[in-house]
Coordinates of C-alpha atoms in Angstrom, one line a residue:
X1 CA -21.3 -103.2 54.1
X2 CA -24.1 -101.5 52.1
X3 CA -27.3 -100.3 54.4
X4 CA -25.4 -101.3 57.9
X5 CA -24.1 -98.9 60.5
X6 CA -20.4 -98.9 61.4
X7 CA -19.7 -98.5 65.0
X8 CA -17.2 -95.6 66.1
X9 CA -16.2 -93.7 69.2
X10 CA -18.2 -94.2 71.9
X11 CA -20.6 -96.7 70.2
X12 CA -21.7 -94.0 68.1
X13 CA -23.3 -95.1 65.1
X14 CA -22.3 -93.7 61.7
X15 CA -24.9 -94.4 58.7
X16 CA -24.1 -96.8 56.2
X17 CA -24.0 -95.8 52.3
X18 CA -27.5 -96.8 51.7
X19 CA -28.9 -94.4 54.8
X20 CA -27.0 -91.9 53.8
X21 CA -27.6 -91.9 49.9
X22 CA -31.3 -92.3 50.6
X23 CA -32.3 -90.8 53.6
X24 CA -30.3 -87.0 52.8
X25 CA -31.6 -86.7 49.4
X26 CA -35.2 -87.5 50.2
X27 CA -35.1 -84.8 53.1
X28 CA -34.0 -82.4 50.2
X29 CA -36.6 -83.8 47.9
X30 CA -39.1 -83.0 50.7
X31 CA -37.9 -79.6 51.6
X32 CA -37.9 -78.3 48.1
X33 CA -41.7 -79.7 47.5
X34 CA -42.2 -77.5 50.2
X35 CA -40.9 -74.5 49.1
X36 CA -41.9 -74.4 45.8
X37 CA -45.5 -75.4 46.7
X38 CA -45.4 -72.7 49.6
X39 CA -44.1 -69.8 46.6
X40 CA -46.8 -71.2 44.5
X41 CA -49.6 -70.9 47.2
X42 CA -48.4 -67.8 48.7
X43 CA -48.4 -66.3 45.2
X44 CA -51.7 -67.7 44.2
X45 CA -53.6 -66.3 47.6
X46 CA -51.6 -62.9 47.3
X47 CA -53.2 -63.1 43.4
X48 CA -56.8 -63.6 44.5
X49 CA -56.6 -61.2 47.2
X50 CA -55.1 -58.1 45.2
X51 CA -55.9 -58.8 41.9
X52 CA -52.0 -58.5 40.8
X53 CA -48.9 -60.6 40.5
X54 CA -46.6 -57.5 41.0
X55 CA -47.2 -58.1 44.9
X56 CA -45.4 -61.4 44.8
X57 CA -43.0 -60.5 42.4
X58 CA -41.6 -58.0 45.5
X59 CA -41.9 -60.6 48.0
X60 CA -39.4 -63.0 46.2
X61 CA -36.8 -59.7 45.3
X62 CA -37.2 -58.7 49.3
X63 CA -36.9 -62.1 50.3
X64 CA -34.1 -62.9 48.0
X65 CA -32.3 -59.8 49.6
X66 CA -33.0 -60.7 53.0
X67 CA -31.7 -64.4 52.9
X68 CA -28.4 -62.9 51.3
X69 CA -27.8 -60.9 54.5
X70 CA -29.0 -63.5 56.5
X71 CA -26.7 -66.2 55.0
X72 CA -23.7 -64.3 56.2
X73 CA -24.5 -64.8 59.9
X74 CA -25.8 -68.6 59.4
X75 CA -22.5 -69.9 58.3
X76 CA -21.2 -68.9 61.7
X77 CA -23.8 -70.0 63.9
X78 CA -23.6 -73.6 62.0
X79 CA -20.3 -73.9 62.8
X80 CA -20.7 -72.9 66.4
X81 CA -23.8 -75.0 67.0
X82 CA -23.3 -78.0 64.5
X83 CA -24.7 -78.7 61.3
X84 CA -27.3 -81.8 61.7
X85 CA -28.8 -79.5 64.7
X86 CA -29.2 -76.5 62.5
X87 CA -30.6 -78.7 59.8
X88 CA -33.2 -80.0 62.0
X89 CA -34.1 -76.8 63.9
X90 CA -34.1 -74.9 60.7
X91 CA -36.7 -77.3 58.3
X92 CA -38.9 -77.3 62.3
X93 CA -38.8 -73.7 62.4
X94 CA -40.1 -73.9 58.7
X95 CA -42.8 -76.1 59.4
X96 CA -44.1 -74.1 62.1
X97 CA -43.4 -70.9 60.0
X98 CA -45.9 -72.3 57.6
X99 CA -48.4 -73.9 59.9
X100 CA -48.8 -69.6 60.8
X101 CA -49.5 -69.4 57.1
X102 CA -52.1 -71.8 57.3
X103 CA -53.3 -70.1 60.1
X104 CA -53.1 -66.6 59.0
X105 CA -55.2 -67.6 55.9
X106 CA -58.3 -67.9 57.7
X107 CA -58.0 -64.5 58.7
X108 CA -60.1 -61.5 56.8
X109 CA -57.2 -59.6 55.6
X110 CA -54.3 -62.3 55.5
X111 CA -51.9 -60.5 53.0
X112 CA -49.5 -58.9 55.3
X113 CA -49.0 -62.1 57.7
X114 CA -48.8 -64.0 54.2
X115 CA -46.1 -62.0 53.3
X116 CA -44.1 -62.0 56.7
X117 CA -44.7 -65.9 56.7
X118 CA -42.8 -66.5 53.5
X119 CA -40.3 -64.0 54.9
X120 CA -39.8 -65.8 57.9
X121 CA -39.3 -69.4 55.6
X122 CA -36.8 -67.6 53.3
X123 CA -34.8 -66.6 56.2
X124 CA -34.7 -70.4 57.7
X125 CA -33.9 -71.5 54.8
X126 CA -30.5 -69.6 54.8
X127 CA -29.6 -71.7 57.7
X128 CA -30.8 -74.9 56.3
X129 CA -28.4 -74.1 53.0
X130 CA -25.3 -73.5 55.2
X131 CA -26.0 -76.8 57.7
X132 CA -26.4 -78.9 54.7
X133 CA -23.1 -77.8 52.7
X134 CA -21.2 -78.8 56.0
X135 CA -23.3 -82.1 56.8
X136 CA -22.6 -83.6 53.6
X137 CA -19.0 -84.1 54.0
X138 CA -19.7 -85.2 57.9
X139 CA -21.9 -88.4 56.7
X140 CA -20.4 -89.2 53.4
X141 CA -16.8 -88.7 54.2
X142 CA -13.9 -88.4 51.0
X143 CA -15.2 -91.3 48.7
X144 CA -18.9 -91.1 48.7
X145 CA -19.1 -86.9 48.6
X146 CA -19.6 -86.5 45.2
X147 CA -21.8 -89.0 44.8
X148 CA -24.3 -87.7 47.6
X149 CA -23.5 -83.9 46.1
X150 CA -24.9 -85.2 42.8
X151 CA -27.9 -87.0 44.4
X152 CA -28.9 -83.3 46.8
X153 CA -28.8 -81.8 43.4
X154 CA -31.2 -84.0 41.7
X155 CA -33.6 -84.2 44.6
X156 CA -33.2 -80.3 44.7
X157 CA -34.2 -80.0 40.9
X158 CA -37.0 -82.9 41.4
X159 CA -38.6 -81.1 44.6
X160 CA -38.7 -78.0 42.9
X161 CA -40.0 -79.6 39.7
X162 CA -42.9 -81.1 41.7
X163 CA -43.5 -78.4 44.1
X164 CA -44.3 -75.8 41.9
X165 CA -47.9 -77.5 40.1
X166 CA -48.3 -79.2 43.9
X167 CA -48.7 -75.5 45.0
X168 CA -51.1 -74.6 42.7
X169 CA -53.0 -77.6 43.2
X170 CA -53.4 -77.4 46.9
X171 CA -55.2 -74.0 46.4
X172 CA -58.5 -76.5 45.5
X173 CA -58.2 -77.9 49.0
X174 CA -58.3 -74.3 50.4
X175 CA -55.3 -72.3 51.2
X176 CA -55.4 -73.3 55.1
X177 CA -55.5 -77.2 54.4
X178 CA -53.1 -76.7 51.4
X179 CA -50.5 -74.9 54.2
X180 CA -50.9 -77.9 56.4
X181 CA -49.8 -80.4 53.6
X182 CA -46.4 -78.2 52.9
X183 CA -46.0 -78.0 56.8
X184 CA -46.2 -81.7 56.8
X185 CA -43.5 -82.2 54.2
X186 CA -41.0 -79.9 55.8
X187 CA -41.6 -81.5 59.2
X188 CA -41.0 -85.1 57.4
X189 CA -37.3 -83.5 56.3
X190 CA -36.6 -82.6 59.7
X191 CA -37.5 -86.1 61.3
X192 CA -35.5 -87.6 58.6
X193 CA -32.5 -85.4 59.4
X194 CA -33.2 -86.0 62.9
X195 CA -32.3 -89.6 62.8
X196 CA -28.9 -89.2 61.6
X197 CA -25.4 -88.5 63.6
X198 CA -24.3 -85.1 64.0
X199 CA -20.7 -86.0 64.3
X200 CA -18.0 -86.2 61.3
X201 CA -17.2 -89.6 59.9
X202 CA -13.8 -91.1 60.3
X203 CA -11.3 -89.0 57.7
X204 CA -13.3 -85.9 56.6
X205 CA -12.3 -82.4 57.2
X206 CA -8.9 -81.1 55.6
X207 CA -8.4 -79.1 59.0
X208 CA -9.1 -81.9 61.6
X209 CA -5.2 -82.3 62.8
X210 CA -4.7 -78.2 63.2
X211 CA -5.4 -75.6 65.2
X212 CA -9.3 -73.8 64.7
X213 CA -8.7 -70.6 62.8
X214 CA -11.0 -68.0 61.4
X215 CA -12.5 -68.1 58.1
X216 CA -10.9 -65.0 57.0
X217 CA -7.6 -66.3 57.9
X218 CA -8.3 -69.0 55.8
X219 CA -9.2 -67.3 52.8
X220 CA -5.7 -65.5 52.9
X221 CA -3.6 -68.7 53.7
X222 CA -5.2 -70.7 50.9
X223 CA -4.2 -69.5 47.2
X224 CA -7.4 -70.3 44.7
X225 CA -9.9 -70.4 48.0
X226 CA -11.1 -67.4 47.3
X227 CA -11.6 -67.8 43.1
X228 CA -12.9 -71.2 43.9
X229 CA -15.6 -69.5 45.5
X230 CA -15.9 -67.1 42.7
X231 CA -16.1 -70.1 40.4
X232 CA -18.8 -71.7 42.2
X233 CA -20.9 -69.1 41.6
X234 CA -21.3 -70.2 37.8
X235 CA -23.7 -72.8 37.5
X236 CA -25.9 -70.7 39.5
X237 CA -26.1 -67.9 37.3
X238 CA -26.3 -70.1 34.3
X239 CA -29.4 -72.0 35.9
X240 CA -30.9 -68.1 36.8
X241 CA -30.1 -66.8 33.1
X242 CA -31.9 -69.2 31.4
X243 CA -34.7 -69.2 33.6
X244 CA -35.2 -65.7 33.0
X245 CA -35.0 -66.4 29.2
X246 CA -37.2 -69.4 29.3
X247 CA -40.5 -67.7 28.5
X248 CA -39.5 -65.0 26.2
X249 CA -37.6 -67.9 24.3
X250 CA -40.7 -70.0 24.3
X251 CA -43.0 -67.1 23.1
X252 CA -40.8 -65.9 20.3
X253 CA -40.1 -69.0 18.7
X254 CA -43.2 -71.3 19.5
X255 CA -46.0 -68.8 19.8
X256 CA -46.3 -69.2 23.3
X257 CA -47.6 -72.9 23.5
X258 CA -48.3 -73.8 26.9
X259 CA -47.4 -77.4 26.1
X260 CA -43.8 -76.6 24.9
X261 CA -43.1 -74.2 27.8
X262 CA -44.1 -76.9 30.0
X263 CA -41.7 -79.4 28.0
X264 CA -38.9 -76.6 28.0
X265 CA -39.4 -75.7 31.6
X266 CA -39.3 -79.6 32.6
X267 CA -36.3 -80.0 30.4
X268 CA -33.6 -78.2 32.7
X269 CA -34.3 -80.0 36.0
X270 CA -34.3 -83.4 34.3
X271 CA -30.7 -82.3 32.7
X272 CA -29.5 -81.8 36.2
X273 CA -30.9 -85.0 37.4
X274 CA -29.3 -87.2 34.6
X275 CA -26.3 -85.6 35.9
X276 CA -27.0 -87.3 39.2
X277 CA -27.2 -90.9 37.9
X278 CA -23.6 -90.6 37.0
X279 CA -21.3 -93.0 38.7
X280 CA -19.8 -89.8 40.8
X281 CA -16.6 -90.4 43.1
X282 CA -13.4 -88.5 44.4
X283 CA -11.5 -87.1 41.8
X284 CA -7.8 -86.1 41.7
X285 CA -7.3 -82.3 41.0
X286 CA -6.4 -82.3 37.7
X287 CA -9.1 -84.6 36.5
X288 CA -11.6 -82.0 38.5
X289 CA -10.2 -79.2 36.5
X290 CA -10.4 -80.7 33.5
X291 CA -14.1 -81.9 34.0
X292 CA -15.2 -78.7 35.4
X293 CA -13.6 -76.7 31.9
X294 CA -15.4 -79.6 30.1
X295 CA -18.6 -78.7 32.2
X296 CA -18.3 -75.0 31.2
X297 CA -17.7 -75.6 27.8
X298 CA -20.5 -77.5 27.3
X299 CA -22.6 -74.2 28.8
X300 CA -21.2 -72.5 26.7
X301 CA -21.6 -74.4 23.3
X302 CA -25.5 -75.2 24.6
X303 CA -26.3 -71.3 24.9
X304 CA -24.6 -70.3 21.6
X305 CA -26.6 -73.0 19.5
X306 CA -30.1 -71.5 21.4
X307 CA -28.9 -68.5 20.2
X308 CA -30.3 -69.7 16.5
X309 CA -33.6 -71.3 16.0
X310 CA -33.3 -74.8 15.7
X311 CA -36.6 -76.2 16.7
X312 CA -38.3 -78.0 19.3
X313 CA -36.5 -81.1 19.5
X314 CA -33.0 -79.7 19.4
X315 CA -33.8 -76.7 21.8
X316 CA -35.1 -79.4 24.3
X317 CA -32.1 -81.1 23.5
X318 CA -30.1 -78.0 24.4
X319 CA -32.2 -77.5 27.8
X320 CA -30.9 -80.9 28.8
X321 CA -27.6 -80.1 28.2
X322 CA -27.6 -77.1 30.1
X323 CA -28.9 -78.9 33.0
X324 CA -26.8 -81.7 32.7
X325 CA -23.3 -79.5 32.5
X326 CA -24.9 -76.8 35.3
X327 CA -25.4 -80.1 37.6
X328 CA -22.1 -81.7 36.7
X329 CA -20.1 -78.4 37.4
X330 CA -22.4 -77.7 40.5
X331 CA -21.3 -81.3 41.6
X332 CA -17.6 -80.9 40.7
X333 CA -17.3 -77.6 42.6
X334 CA -19.3 -78.0 45.2
X335 CA -17.3 -81.5 46.7
X336 CA -14.0 -79.5 46.0
X337 CA -14.6 -76.9 47.8
X338 CA -16.1 -78.9 51.2
X339 CA -13.1 -81.2 50.7
X340 CA -10.4 -78.0 50.5
X341 CA -12.1 -76.4 53.3
X342 CA -11.2 -77.1 57.4
X343 CA -14.2 -78.7 59.0
X344 CA -14.5 -75.9 61.4
X345 CA -15.2 -73.4 59.1
X346 CA -17.7 -75.2 56.6
X347 CA -20.6 -73.1 57.3
X348 CA -18.9 -69.9 56.7
X349 CA -17.4 -71.1 53.4
X350 CA -20.9 -72.0 52.4
X351 CA -22.5 -68.4 53.2
X352 CA -19.6 -67.0 51.4
X353 CA -20.2 -69.1 48.6
X354 CA -24.2 -68.4 47.8
X355 CA -23.5 -64.9 49.2
X356 CA -20.9 -64.4 45.9
X357 CA -23.6 -66.4 44.0
X358 CA -26.6 -64.4 44.9
X359 CA -24.0 -61.2 44.2
X360 CA -23.2 -61.9 40.8
X361 CA -26.5 -63.3 39.5
X362 CA -27.9 -60.0 40.0
X363 CA -26.1 -57.6 37.5
X364 CA -26.1 -60.6 35.2
X365 CA -29.8 -61.2 35.4
X366 CA -30.1 -57.3 35.1
X367 CA -28.1 -57.3 31.8
X368 CA -29.8 -60.4 30.4
X369 CA -33.1 -58.7 31.1
X370 CA -31.9 -55.4 29.5
X371 CA -30.4 -57.2 26.5
X372 CA -34.1 -59.2 25.7
X373 CA -35.1 -56.0 24.2
X374 CA -32.9 -56.8 21.4
X375 CA -34.1 -60.2 20.9
X376 CA -34.1 -63.8 22.7
X377 CA -31.0 -64.4 20.4
X378 CA -28.8 -61.3 22.0
X379 CA -29.8 -62.3 26.0
X380 CA -28.5 -65.7 24.8
X381 CA -25.4 -64.9 23.4
X382 CA -25.0 -62.6 26.5
X383 CA -25.2 -65.8 28.9
X384 CA -23.0 -67.6 26.7
X385 CA -20.5 -64.9 27.3
X386 CA -21.2 -65.0 30.9
X387 CA -20.2 -68.7 30.9
X388 CA -17.5 -68.3 29.1
X389 CA -15.9 -65.3 31.3
X390 CA -16.2 -68.2 33.9
X391 CA -14.1 -71.0 31.9
X392 CA -11.3 -68.4 30.9
X393 CA -10.5 -67.4 34.4
X394 CA -10.6 -71.1 35.2
X395 CA -8.4 -71.9 32.6
X396 CA -5.6 -68.9 33.1
X397 CA -5.7 -69.8 37.0
X398 CA -5.0 -73.4 36.4
X399 CA -2.0 -72.9 34.6
X400 CA 0.8 -73.9 37.0
X401 CA 2.8 -70.7 36.7
X402 CA -0.5 -69.0 38.6
X403 CA -2.7 -71.6 40.8
X404 CA -2.3 -75.0 39.3
X405 CA -3.8 -77.8 41.1
X406 CA -4.5 -74.6 44.0
X407 CA -7.4 -73.6 41.8
X408 CA -9.6 -76.2 43.0
X409 CA -7.8 -77.8 45.6
X410 CA -5.6 -77.3 48.9
X411 CA -2.2 -79.2 48.8
X412 CA -1.0 -79.7 52.1
X413 CA 0.8 -76.8 54.0
X414 CA -1.6 -74.7 52.1
X415 CA -3.7 -73.8 54.9
X416 CA -3.5 -71.5 58.0
X417 CA -1.9 -72.8 60.9

C-alpha cells in the first residue's frame, strides 16, 4: 500500500507511507535551508553595514529569548486551531517576513528593519515547531512515528548544513535577490504541508477516548511526564555544547585549519543524518529505556574521548558519534513523548519541551564558556559530566521502585480522567 492514499471517515484521504516519509522531511529541509540561510545573510548584511559581528550576536540572543517566551503561547494556539493549519500559516508568515527583509534591504539604512524581520521569523518558528511536533503523530500513526521523527531530524540537520553556505553565497546575488530565494524556500514548505490532511490518522493520540483535560492536569496525573520532558532536553544541550566548543577545539589542536573546521563542523550533522537511516519502528517501553540509556552513554564516551588530543581522524569519528547518539536519543525520546501525551495537549507539551530545553541550555552553555578559559579539555569534560547527569537521572528513575516504565511511557489509566 506504500505510496497510495487510505480513505477514512467522510472520504477524507490520508497520505500513504511514502507520501508522509517524503513530503514532511522535504518540507523540514526547505524550512531549515531558509532559516540557516536567512541567519547567514542577515549576519553578512549587518556586518557590511556596521563593520561588527556583535550586532548579529545580539540579534541571535534576543531572538532566542523572544522565541522561548512565545513558545509557551504557541502550543496553546496549535492545540486550539490545529497543527496543519498552524504549520502552513507559520511558513507562509515566514515567507512574508523574509519578503519584507528583501524589500527593506533596498533602503539606505536597513539595519533596524532587518533586525525586526529576523525577530519576526524567529517568533513564527515557535508556532511551526509546536505544530510539527503535533502533526507528526497525526500523519504517521504509532508504527511509523519513530521512522518519521528520525527523517525529520536528519532533514533538519541537512537543511542547516546546506543553508549556512547557501546564505553566504546568496549575498553575491545582491541581498534583495538572496532574500527572495529564501522566501521561495519557505513558500515551498508551506505548499508541501498544505497538501497534507489535517485530521489524525486512525489510532493516534493517547487521550482520544478520554475527556479533554488541561496540560497542567496531565502533568500532575502522569507520573514521569515532567521528568520525560526534562530528559528530552539532553540531546539539545549536547549539540549546543559541542557547537560552542567546535571552533576553540579546532584552533587549539589543529592550528585553526579552515578545512579541518569545515570537516569537523559537517561531522555532527552527518552523524544525526546517519541515525535517520536506521530502521526505526515503535518500541516497547523497556526497549526504549535501554536504547536511550545506550545513546546517552555513547554521548558521554564520545565527549570523554574528545578530552584527549586524539588526532584529526579520531576526532571526526567522535564528532560523528556525538551526532549519531544525539540524533538517536532525540528520535526515541521525542517519539515516546508524543505517544504518551494526549492528542489535545500535544502542542502545549511541545512548547514545554522546547522551553525547558532552552532554559537548561543557557546555564550549561555559560558554564562551558567559562571553563573554556582553562582549556578545551576542561570544557569537554564538563560536557561529559552534564550528559552523565542526564544518564544518571534516567537510570535512577527507571528503577521499578520509582517510575519504572512510566519514565518514558504512560501505562493505561496513568492519565488524567
